[in-house]
Amino acid sequence: MAHVNVQSQVKLDAKLSNESLYRPRFHFTPKQGWMNDPNGMIFLNGQYHLFFQHYPDGTVWGPMHWGHATSNDLVQWKEQPIALYPDSIGMIFSGSAVLDKNNTSGLGRGGVAPLVAIYTQHNMPGEKAGRTDFQNQSIAYSLDEGKTWTKYAGNPVLKTPNLKDFRDPKVIWHEPTQKWIMNLAVADHVEFYSSPNLMNWRKESEIGKNLFAHGGVWECPDLLHFNVNGKTIWVLLVSMNPGGPNGGSATQYIVGDFDGHAFKPYATDIKWMDYGPDNYAGVTFSNVGERNILIGWMSNWNYANVVPTEKWRSAMTVPRELSLVQQSLNANANSDEFLLVSSPVKELKNAFTEITLKENSIPNRIDLKDIKIKDFEIILSNTFNEKLVVGYHADKKQFYIDRTNAGVSNFNQGFAAVAVAPRLSYAMKMDLSILLDKTSIELFADGGRTVMTALFFPTFPYTKWELVSKEKMAPSSMNLYSFK
Ligand code: FRU
């Protein structure tokens, strides 16, 4: 009987295109071609704009453009024409976008405030020739909400001091000093520059040499602030590749004060925004008021170029709301630390409908409340004996995602592995929210104190899921949802 079963599945399998097997349902992917980092994310007149590192003519990394997509609700994205093409200065690497409300740049016309993109230009011939001045910062502006862009004639606006890694400008308006602040990744540290007009930049300070995690090169920084009980607390996000907690690419964060000149960290321990292997280069939206909404690139440089999708490569994480909570990181300590927590944005809630428990249907979202701190596993599987396991090990105080047997993994040696993450909460009960798409799992535990994002590529969709807990984790509620 089992044999017959497998045969019929194989026939079905043959009918499933790579597209229907792997194209995510609620994570952004480009229609075709390569994608990496999110860039220039900004909210403008009711629309969220997502630009992204894009090579439209191939499914591996290549000459970088800025692709473009828009959304009214942070859930459904509509791909738009390419925003920025490579030019004689170089490819268009990662960067950000701001709305220049006061027209400080003078690039506005007829009362229209310019949307200004600030990005790195990477000059490939220069790199190949062994030069050290191939990464410089340029700007472009749009007067029609990002539809068309004009590159500034005076580019580049910030030249490298002959440092090979000098990239990924994230610009914010610093209200107290009435200046633009750019944070830039420079190999093993972040540099802060200030400008009155987005064109003339002056170095203010730097942070990070010999502090924090240094297993790889620093990339894609972001500087954000939170209001905690009336006090402004700053967070510096820094992506790093390799050297992540589970190998390859990952994003660390640093909490401290920023006065428009220098960033002063409160502590020098290493903290990870997401412990999973597949959330990189995440940055936040501009122009969304007090909210801090992050999207990350849901891949890892260890294998991004070889994952088994055919028409496109890579997806983004779901948009996540970031906040800061104060808690002790040591059960006995009496001093509190700030922890960066993430959860799927509230907009995403409306995109799911609650479903009842059915044995053979896989929910897209599983929420468990007030779990007892016991070992448990959630196992997703198909009839080919492929399974993805997400679980908790109480003795080790560790979450894990086991994709050793989850499906196709021969494209990369380290892919079939178990990723682990510490539980950071000391609460007596735990809550979990899990998002499941065709090739990704996003785990938010303890209100987002521990987060893990991981990809997987089953050869046939998982058709079964079970919650296994010998010691009875006894959640007060379990809610299952399906993406509408
Ligand atoms: C991060 C990164 C950036 C760079 C871009 C190039 O993933 O390496 O530092 O700007 O990708 O595509």
PDB file of C-alpha atoms and ligand atoms in Angstrom, residues 36-37 53 61 64 93-94 167-168 219-220 280-281 297 301, ligand 1:
ATOM      1  CA  ASN A  36      19.139  40.371  -2.373  1.00  0.00           C
ATOM      2  CA  ASP A  37      18.964  43.196   0.190  1.00  0.00           C
ATOM      3  CA  GLN A  53      19.097  44.638  -4.903  1.00  0.00           C
ATOM      4  CA  TRP A  61      24.125  37.830  -8.229  1.00  0.00           C
ATOM      5  CA  MET A  64      23.050  45.354  -9.409  1.00  0.00           C
ATOM      6  CA  PHE A  93      24.462  48.710  -4.376  1.00  0.00           C
ATOM      7  CA  SER A  94      22.434  48.925  -1.175  1.00  0.00           C
ATOM      8  CA  ARG A 167      29.012  51.063   1.602  1.00  0.00           C
ATOM      9  CA  ASP A 168      25.295  50.733   2.331  1.00  0.00           C
ATOM     10  CA  GLU A 219      27.251  45.570   6.000  1.00  0.00           C
ATOM     11  CA  CYS A 220      23.889  47.331   5.842  1.00  0.00           C
ATOM     12  CA  TYR A 280      20.076  39.233   6.467  1.00  0.00           C
ATOM     13  CA  ALA A 281      20.599  42.899   5.563  1.00  0.00           C
ATOM     14  CA  TRP A 297      16.439  39.437   2.935  1.00  0.00           C
ATOM     15  CA  TRP A 301      25.303  34.316   1.361  1.00  0.00           C
TER      16      TRP A 301
HETATM   17  C1  FRU B   1      24.790  42.755   1.560  1.00  0.00           C
HETATM   18  C2  FRU B   1      25.566  43.349   0.387  1.00  0.00           C
HETATM   19  C3  FRU B   1      25.781  44.832   0.586  1.00  0.00           C
HETATM   20  C4  FRU B   1      25.951  45.335  -0.819  1.00  0.00           C
HETATM   21  C5  FRU B   1      24.994  44.460  -1.586  1.00  0.00           C
HETATM   22  C6  FRU B   1      25.441  44.136  -2.976  1.00  0.00           C
HETATM   23  O1  FRU B   1      24.098  41.593   1.256  1.00  0.00           O
HETATM   24  O2  FRU B   1      26.786  42.650   0.233  1.00  0.00           O
HETATM   25  O3  FRU B   1      26.857  45.145   1.440  1.00  0.00           O
HETATM   26  O4  FRU B   1      25.640  46.694  -0.937  1.00  0.00           O
HETATM   27  O5  FRU B   1      24.840  43.271  -0.840  1.00  0.00           O
HETATM   28  O6  FRU B   1      24.447  43.482  -3.686  1.00  0.00           O
END
